Structure formats: C-alpha cells, structure tokens
PDB file of C-alpha atoms and ligand atoms in Angstrom:
ATOM      1  CA  UNK A 229      93.558 255.100 166.763  1.00 78.00           C
ATOM      2  CA  UNK A 230      94.900 251.600 166.704  1.00 96.00           C
ATOM      3  CA  UNK A 231      92.243 248.914 166.639  1.00 98.00           C
ATOM      4  CA  UNK A 232      91.912 245.237 167.513  1.00 98.00           C
ATOM      5  CA  UNK A 233      89.316 242.544 166.939  1.00 98.00           C
ATOM      6  CA  UNK A 234      88.399 240.252 169.832  1.00 99.00           C
ATOM      7  CA  UNK A 235      86.788 236.968 168.760  1.00 99.00           C
ATOM      8  CA  UNK A 236      85.000 235.540 171.802  1.00 99.00           C
ATOM      9  CA  UNK A 237      84.599 231.792 172.442  1.00 98.00           C
ATOM     10  CA  UNK A 238      83.851 230.495 168.924  1.00 98.00           C
ATOM     11  CA  UNK A 239      84.280 226.926 170.197  1.00 98.00           C
ATOM     12  CA  UNK A 240      82.592 223.622 169.409  1.00 98.00           C
ATOM     13  CA  UNK A 241      80.658 223.467 172.685  1.00 98.00           C
ATOM     14  CA  UNK A 242      78.919 226.780 171.865  1.00 98.00           C
ATOM     15  CA  UNK A 243      77.950 225.620 168.367  1.00 98.00           C
ATOM     16  CA  UNK A 244      75.072 223.295 167.381  1.00 98.00           C
ATOM     17  CA  UNK A 245      75.798 219.795 168.674  1.00 98.00           C
ATOM     18  CA  UNK A 246      77.948 221.169 171.520  1.00 98.00           C
ATOM     19  CA  UNK A 247      77.401 220.895 175.263  1.00 98.00           C
ATOM     20  CA  UNK A 248      76.167 224.505 175.651  1.00 98.00           C
ATOM     21  CA  UNK A 249      75.014 225.086 172.095  1.00 98.00           C
ATOM     22  CA  UNK A 250      74.051 228.615 171.114  1.00 98.00           C
ATOM     23  CA  UNK A 251      71.320 228.587 168.468  1.00 97.00           C
ATOM     24  CA  UNK A 252      72.948 229.128 165.038  1.00 97.00           C
ATOM     25  CA  UNK A 253      76.309 229.745 166.733  1.00 98.00           C
ATOM     26  CA  UNK A 254      78.148 228.305 163.737  1.00 98.00           C
ATOM     27  CA  UNK A 255      76.530 230.770 161.296  1.00 98.00           C
ATOM     28  CA  UNK A 256      78.937 233.541 162.236  1.00 98.00           C
ATOM     29  CA  UNK A 257      82.176 231.701 161.435  1.00 98.00           C
ATOM     30  CA  UNK A 258      82.427 232.631 157.762  1.00 98.00           C
ATOM     31  CA  UNK A 259      81.633 236.291 158.439  1.00 98.00           C
ATOM     32  CA  UNK A 260      84.212 236.440 161.229  1.00 98.00           C
ATOM     33  CA  UNK A 261      86.865 234.950 158.930  1.00 98.00           C
ATOM     34  CA  UNK A 262      86.145 237.740 156.428  1.00 98.00           C
ATOM     35  CA  UNK A 263      86.042 240.478 159.095  1.00 98.00           C
ATOM     36  CA  UNK A 264      89.416 239.373 160.551  1.00 98.00           C
ATOM     37  CA  UNK A 265      91.070 240.662 157.368  1.00 97.00           C
ATOM     38  CA  UNK A 266      90.158 244.260 158.355  1.00 97.00           C
ATOM     39  CA  UNK A 267      92.368 244.086 161.466  1.00 98.00           C
ATOM     40  CA  UNK A 268      96.122 244.102 162.111  1.00 95.00           C
ATOM     41  CA  UNK A 269      95.590 242.732 165.605  1.00 98.00           C
ATOM     42  CA  UNK A 270      93.271 239.794 166.288  1.00 98.00           C
ATOM     43  CA  UNK A 271      92.741 238.284 169.734  1.00 98.00           C
ATOM     44  CA  UNK A 272      90.752 235.120 170.350  1.00 98.00           C
ATOM     45  CA  UNK A 273      89.303 234.016 173.668  1.00 98.00           C
ATOM     46  CA  UNK A 274      88.838 230.382 174.616  1.00 98.00           C
ATOM     47  CA  UNK A 275      86.610 229.218 177.469  1.00 98.00           C
ATOM     48  CA  UNK A 276      88.891 226.703 179.209  1.00 98.00           C
ATOM     49  CA  UNK A 277      87.499 224.957 182.288  1.00 98.00           C
ATOM     50  CA  UNK A 278      89.046 222.179 184.370  1.00 98.00           C
ATOM     51  CA  UNK A 279      86.845 219.138 185.031  1.00 98.00           C
ATOM     52  CA  UNK A 280      84.530 219.732 187.992  1.00 98.00           C
ATOM     53  CA  UNK A 281      84.567 223.518 187.507  1.00 98.00           C
ATOM     54  CA  UNK A 282      82.462 225.457 190.016  1.00 97.00           C
ATOM     55  CA  UNK A 283      80.285 226.910 187.216  1.00 98.00           C
ATOM     56  CA  UNK A 284      79.065 223.420 186.288  1.00 98.00           C
ATOM     57  CA  UNK A 285      75.652 222.353 187.623  1.00 98.00           C
ATOM     58  CA  UNK A 286      77.104 218.843 188.014  1.00 98.00           C
ATOM     59  CA  UNK A 287      79.528 220.178 190.654  1.00 97.00           C
ATOM     60  CA  UNK A 288      76.593 221.314 192.818  1.00 97.00           C
ATOM     61  CA  UNK A 289      74.119 218.469 192.280  1.00 94.00           C
ATOM     62  CA  UNK A 290      71.889 221.076 190.634  1.00 96.00           C
ATOM     63  CA  UNK A 291      70.111 221.444 187.322  1.00 97.00           C
ATOM     64  CA  UNK A 292      71.771 223.440 184.560  1.00 97.00           C
ATOM     65  CA  UNK A 293      70.606 227.034 184.062  1.00 96.00           C
ATOM     66  CA  UNK A 294      69.739 227.601 187.735  1.00 96.00           C
ATOM     67  CA  UNK A 295      71.178 230.591 189.560  1.00 95.00           C
ATOM     68  CA  UNK A 296      73.242 230.195 192.730  1.00 96.00           C
ATOM     69  CA  UNK A 297      75.103 232.543 195.052  1.00 96.00           C
ATOM     70  CA  UNK A 298      78.912 232.190 195.044  1.00 95.00           C
ATOM     71  CA  UNK A 299      81.384 234.076 197.295  1.00 94.00           C
ATOM     72  CA  UNK A 300      81.721 236.591 194.476  1.00 95.00           C
ATOM     73  CA  UNK A 301      77.996 236.986 193.699  1.00 94.00           C
ATOM     74  CA  UNK A 302      75.306 235.302 191.595  1.00 93.00           C
ATOM     75  CA  UNK A 303      76.382 232.626 189.140  1.00 95.00           C
ATOM     76  CA  UNK A 304      74.368 230.732 186.517  1.00 96.00           C
ATOM     77  CA  UNK A 305      75.121 227.014 186.611  1.00 98.00           C
ATOM     78  CA  UNK A 306      75.937 225.579 183.183  1.00 98.00           C
ATOM     79  CA  UNK A 307      76.106 222.114 181.699  1.00 98.00           C
ATOM     80  CA  UNK A 308      79.703 220.798 181.682  1.00 98.00           C
ATOM     81  CA  UNK A 309      81.346 222.582 178.734  1.00 98.00           C
ATOM     82  CA  UNK A 310      84.691 223.609 177.272  1.00 98.00           C
ATOM     83  CA  UNK A 311      86.682 221.191 179.392  1.00 98.00           C
ATOM     84  CA  UNK A 312      90.401 221.660 178.839  1.00 98.00           C
ATOM     85  CA  UNK A 313      91.786 219.432 176.102  1.00 97.00           C
ATOM     86  CA  UNK A 314      88.409 218.163 174.843  1.00 98.00           C
ATOM     87  CA  UNK A 315      86.954 218.550 171.350  1.00 98.00           C
ATOM     88  CA  UNK A 316      84.234 220.797 172.795  1.00 98.00           C
ATOM     89  CA  UNK A 317      86.868 223.272 173.949  1.00 98.00           C
ATOM     90  CA  UNK A 318      88.513 223.466 170.523  1.00 98.00           C
ATOM     91  CA  UNK A 319      87.747 226.358 168.217  1.00 98.00           C
ATOM     92  CA  UNK A 320      85.168 225.739 165.489  1.00 98.00           C
ATOM     93  CA  UNK A 321      87.113 223.787 162.829  1.00 98.00           C
ATOM     94  CA  UNK A 322      86.431 226.420 160.135  1.00 98.00           C
ATOM     95  CA  UNK A 323      87.433 229.423 162.267  1.00 98.00           C
ATOM     96  CA  UNK A 324      90.598 231.243 161.208  1.00 98.00           C
ATOM     97  CA  UNK A 325      92.660 231.075 164.395  1.00 98.00           C
ATOM     98  CA  UNK A 326      95.752 232.840 163.059  1.00 95.00           C
ATOM     99  CA  UNK A 327      95.391 235.569 165.677  1.00 96.00           C
ATOM    100  CA  UNK A 328      98.082 237.418 167.634  1.00 97.00           C
ATOM    101  CA  UNK A 329      96.969 236.211 171.064  1.00 98.00           C
ATOM    102  CA  UNK A 330      94.690 233.573 172.566  1.00 98.00           C
ATOM    103  CA  UNK A 331      93.319 234.409 176.004  1.00 98.00           C
ATOM    104  CA  UNK A 332      92.165 231.344 177.913  1.00 98.00           C
ATOM    105  CA  UNK A 333      89.684 232.005 180.699  1.00 97.00           C
ATOM    106  CA  UNK A 334      87.693 230.096 183.310  1.00 98.00           C
ATOM    107  CA  UNK A 335      90.655 227.916 184.301  1.00 98.00           C
ATOM    108  CA  UNK A 336      90.443 228.891 187.979  1.00 97.00           C
ATOM    109  CA  UNK A 337      88.326 226.038 189.447  1.00 97.00           C
ATOM    110  CA  UNK A 338      86.577 228.352 191.914  1.00 96.00           C
ATOM    111  CA  UNK A 339      85.760 231.373 189.709  1.00 97.00           C
ATOM    112  CA  UNK A 340      83.956 231.563 186.379  1.00 97.00           C
ATOM    113  CA  UNK A 341      85.178 234.064 183.809  1.00 97.00           C
ATOM    114  CA  UNK A 342      82.844 235.489 181.193  1.00 98.00           C
ATOM    115  CA  UNK A 343      84.849 238.594 180.354  1.00 98.00           C
ATOM    116  CA  UNK A 344      88.088 238.630 178.381  1.00 98.00           C
ATOM    117  CA  UNK A 345      89.363 241.213 180.911  1.00 98.00           C
ATOM    118  CA  UNK A 346      88.310 240.052 184.415  1.00 98.00           C
ATOM    119  CA  UNK A 347      87.119 236.869 186.091  1.00 97.00           C
ATOM    120  CA  UNK A 348      83.593 236.869 187.532  1.00 96.00           C
ATOM    121  CA  UNK A 349      84.866 238.128 190.898  1.00 95.00           C
ATOM    122  CA  UNK A 350      85.207 241.336 188.800  1.00 94.00           C
ATOM    123  CA  UNK A 351      88.755 241.955 190.077  1.00 94.00           C
ATOM    124  CA  UNK A 352      91.130 239.195 188.913  1.00 96.00           C
ATOM    125  CA  UNK A 353      92.568 240.481 185.620  1.00 97.00           C
ATOM    126  CA  UNK A 354      93.377 238.278 182.627  1.00 97.00           C
ATOM    127  CA  UNK A 355      96.170 240.598 181.481  1.00 97.00           C
ATOM    128  CA  UNK A 356      94.383 241.636 178.281  1.00 98.00           C
ATOM    129  CA  UNK A 357      94.282 245.326 179.245  1.00 98.00           C
ATOM    130  CA  UNK A 358      98.050 245.386 179.646  1.00 98.00           C
ATOM    131  CA  UNK A 359      98.478 243.651 176.301  1.00 98.00           C
ATOM    132  CA  UNK A 360      96.260 246.155 174.499  1.00 98.00           C
ATOM    133  CA  UNK A 361      97.871 249.144 176.261  1.00 98.00           C
ATOM    134  CA  UNK A 362     101.405 248.076 175.449  1.00 97.00           C
ATOM    135  CA  UNK A 363     100.400 247.531 171.825  1.00 97.00           C
ATOM    136  CA  UNK A 364      98.914 251.052 171.688  1.00 97.00           C
ATOM    137  CA  UNK A 365      95.391 249.810 170.983  1.00 98.00           C
ATOM    138  CA  UNK A 366      92.482 251.982 172.079  1.00 98.00           C
ATOM    139  CA  UNK A 367      89.692 250.896 169.719  1.00 98.00           C
ATOM    140  CA  UNK A 368      88.250 247.445 170.357  1.00 98.00           C
ATOM    141  CA  UNK A 369      85.775 245.527 168.167  1.00 98.00           C
ATOM    142  CA  UNK A 370      84.085 242.417 169.563  1.00 99.00           C
ATOM    143  CA  UNK A 371      82.305 239.468 167.904  1.00 99.00           C
ATOM    144  CA  UNK A 372      81.486 235.881 168.920  1.00 98.00           C
ATOM    145  CA  UNK A 373      79.545 233.779 171.444  1.00 98.00           C
ATOM    146  CA  UNK A 374      77.525 234.281 173.430  1.00 98.00           C
ATOM    147  CA  UNK A 375      76.313 237.853 172.910  1.00 98.00           C
ATOM    148  CA  UNK A 376      74.427 237.961 176.235  1.00 98.00           C
ATOM    149  CA  UNK A 377      77.239 236.442 178.342  1.00 98.00           C
ATOM    150  CA  UNK A 378      80.909 236.460 177.360  1.00 98.00           C
ATOM    151  CA  UNK A 379      80.584 239.054 174.570  1.00 98.00           C
ATOM    152  CA  UNK A 380      78.599 241.546 176.649  1.00 98.00           C
ATOM    153  CA  UNK A 381      80.763 241.102 179.760  1.00 98.00           C
ATOM    154  CA  UNK A 382      83.888 241.651 177.657  1.00 98.00           C
ATOM    155  CA  UNK A 383      82.389 244.705 175.950  1.00 98.00           C
ATOM    156  CA  UNK A 384      81.240 246.350 179.177  1.00 98.00           C
ATOM    157  CA  UNK A 385      84.661 245.826 180.778  1.00 98.00           C
ATOM    158  CA  UNK A 386      86.414 247.183 177.671  1.00 98.00           C
ATOM    159  CA  UNK A 387      84.256 250.317 177.725  1.00 98.00           C
ATOM    160  CA  UNK A 388      84.751 250.786 181.482  1.00 98.00           C
ATOM    161  CA  UNK A 389      88.519 250.471 181.011  1.00 98.00           C
ATOM    162  CA  UNK A 390      88.380 253.354 178.537  1.00 98.00           C
ATOM    163  CA  UNK A 391      88.565 251.569 175.184  1.00 98.00           C
ATOM    164  CA  UNK A 392      86.344 252.737 172.375  1.00 98.00           C
ATOM    165  CA  UNK A 393      84.217 249.576 172.133  1.00 98.00           C
ATOM    166  CA  UNK A 394      82.017 248.299 169.309  1.00 99.00           C
ATOM    167  CA  UNK A 395      80.025 245.059 169.294  1.00 99.00           C
ATOM    168  CA  UNK A 396      79.110 243.771 165.837  1.00 98.00           C
ATOM    169  CA  UNK A 397      75.857 241.961 166.612  1.00 98.00           C
ATOM    170  CA  UNK A 398      75.555 240.421 163.135  1.00 98.00           C
ATOM    171  CA  UNK A 399      78.675 238.413 164.019  1.00 98.00           C
ATOM    172  CA  UNK A 400      77.342 237.299 167.416  1.00 98.00           C
ATOM    173  CA  UNK A 401      74.664 234.854 168.584  1.00 98.00           C
ATOM    174  CA  UNK A 402      72.962 234.773 171.999  1.00 98.00           C
ATOM    175  CA  UNK A 403      71.837 232.155 174.518  1.00 97.00           C
ATOM    176  CA  UNK A 404      68.841 234.449 175.266  1.00 96.00           C
ATOM    177  CA  UNK A 405      67.527 232.879 178.443  1.00 93.00           C
ATOM    178  CA  UNK A 406      64.853 234.694 180.510  1.00 92.00           C
ATOM    179  CA  UNK A 407      65.385 237.999 178.713  1.00 96.00           C
ATOM    180  CA  UNK A 408      69.172 237.868 179.090  1.00 96.00           C
ATOM    181  CA  UNK A 409      69.762 239.281 175.604  1.00 98.00           C
ATOM    182  CA  UNK A 410      67.636 242.424 176.082  1.00 98.00           C
ATOM    183  CA  UNK A 411      69.184 242.969 179.503  1.00 98.00           C
ATOM    184  CA  UNK A 412      72.709 242.611 178.119  1.00 98.00           C
ATOM    185  CA  UNK A 413      71.963 245.050 175.288  1.00 98.00           C
ATOM    186  CA  UNK A 414      70.666 247.664 177.746  1.00 98.00           C
ATOM    187  CA  UNK A 415      73.689 247.218 180.014  1.00 98.00           C
ATOM    188  CA  UNK A 416      76.076 247.524 177.061  1.00 98.00           C
ATOM    189  CA  UNK A 417      74.373 250.706 175.884  1.00 98.00           C
ATOM    190  CA  UNK A 418      74.518 252.326 179.301  1.00 98.00           C
ATOM    191  CA  UNK A 419      78.210 251.417 179.587  1.00 98.00           C
ATOM    192  CA  UNK A 420      78.835 253.322 176.348  1.00 98.00           C
ATOM    193  CA  UNK A 421      79.336 250.315 174.070  1.00 98.00           C
ATOM    194  CA  UNK A 422      78.537 250.996 170.418  1.00 98.00           C
ATOM    195  CA  UNK A 423      76.109 248.296 169.218  1.00 98.00           C
ATOM    196  CA  UNK A 424      75.887 247.753 165.489  1.00 97.00           C
TER     197      UNK A 424
HETATM  198  C1  VGL B 798      79.896 231.397 178.070  1.00 86.87           C
HETATM  199  C2  VGL B 798      78.464 230.536 179.627  1.00 86.87           C
HETATM  200  C3  VGL B 798      79.492 229.830 180.218  1.00 86.87           C
HETATM  201  C4  VGL B 798      80.075 232.264 176.877  1.00 86.87           C
HETATM  202  C5  VGL B 798      80.933 230.701 178.656  1.00 86.87           C
HETATM  203  O1  VGL B 798      81.056 232.078 176.134  1.00 86.87           O
HETATM  204  O2  VGL B 798      79.221 233.155 176.659  1.00 86.87           O
HETATM  205  N1  VGL B 798      78.667 231.311 178.582  1.00 86.87           N
HETATM  206  N2  VGL B 798      80.722 229.918 179.728  1.00 86.87           N
HETATM  207 ZN1   ZN B 799      82.179 228.625 180.487  1.00 86.87          ZN
END
C-alpha cells in the first residue's frame, strides 16, 4: 500500500491571532513537521477565498457562525478569512511546506469547500482523487485544522472514495461549536475512518 499525508489548512487565520482562530491551532505545527518525515508523498491544502466569498457572514449582512441555506444546502457563515494573497491565508510560518502538491480550495465565489476532494455542493471535484490514483496511493493519513470541518469532510470523502483513511487527532485541533466535534467524530466513524 502506498500512503500519503494530507495536511489540512494549517494557515495563519486558523491559528491564534487569526480571523477564524482555532484554539491552540498552532500547537500541532511541530508535530506535523516531524510526522511529515514518515511519508514519501505529502499534500497540503490551503483555504483560498476571494474577497466577498459567499461563506462570509459579511457578504450576507449576517453575524458570523449563523447557519443559512444555500442552493447546495446548509452553510455556516464565517468571519472573513483566508483571503487570497493575505497574510491570514499563508501557511503557519513554522510549517514545513515542502510537500508534493498544494490543493487550494474555496476559490469559487459561490461555493464553499471544506473537503480536499469536493466543494460543498458535494459534486465539484478538486482533482485530488485523480492525483492520488495516478500516483498509486490508496492509504491516506490526515492531520490539520479544523478537525470538525475541513479535516472531517476530507476524511469522510476519502473513505467514501475507497481510500484507507486515518485521522491523527493528536495532530488536529477543532472549532467545536455546538457539539460539532462530537458530531464530526461520529460521522467519521460511521464512514469507516480510522480515528487515532
Ligand atoms: C475551515 C471553516 C471555513 C477549515 C475553512 O479549515 O476547517 N473551516 N473554512
Ligand atoms: Zn474557509
């Protein structure tokens, strides 16, 4: 089995001081840098929104963290974050970014994209499956931010697409809003994701 590590959204805006800070998000950087050495293939994802993105509360005159209905289903509205070209969208300065591939996601102004595999309409692919298939990779390990959003969405899609999928929770941190962490863990387990 050929394996790959996917490092999800370890960006300034998801770390303390950032626009959508995940509590202790920066704590995982050192551990991820060490873990990267166990893998021949490393893929990083980068949340990469245009200004005025439809997932921003400011685009709807709403408060952050409220839930709205989009054409493609329910969507949490977020503070403006990870705007293309800004410091907040850059990777954490200590993160080893010498990966094989960087997948940018969330650049479509009308659709958010939590997963590394599909946008939130659940059908527009990012191309990552094709990349992994053509590289002969069938065993995927996932770490990063946030465990209850982009990490869990990526893991569930990976498992559904037939990859052996492991989430290393010690190298993740969660937003954990209204029970979102517990819910994400249950959904990952029922999708066949290995949680360690
Ligand atoms: C994320 C909310 C909005 C994440 C990205 O990386 O988990 N969460 N955009
Ligand atoms: Zn985002």
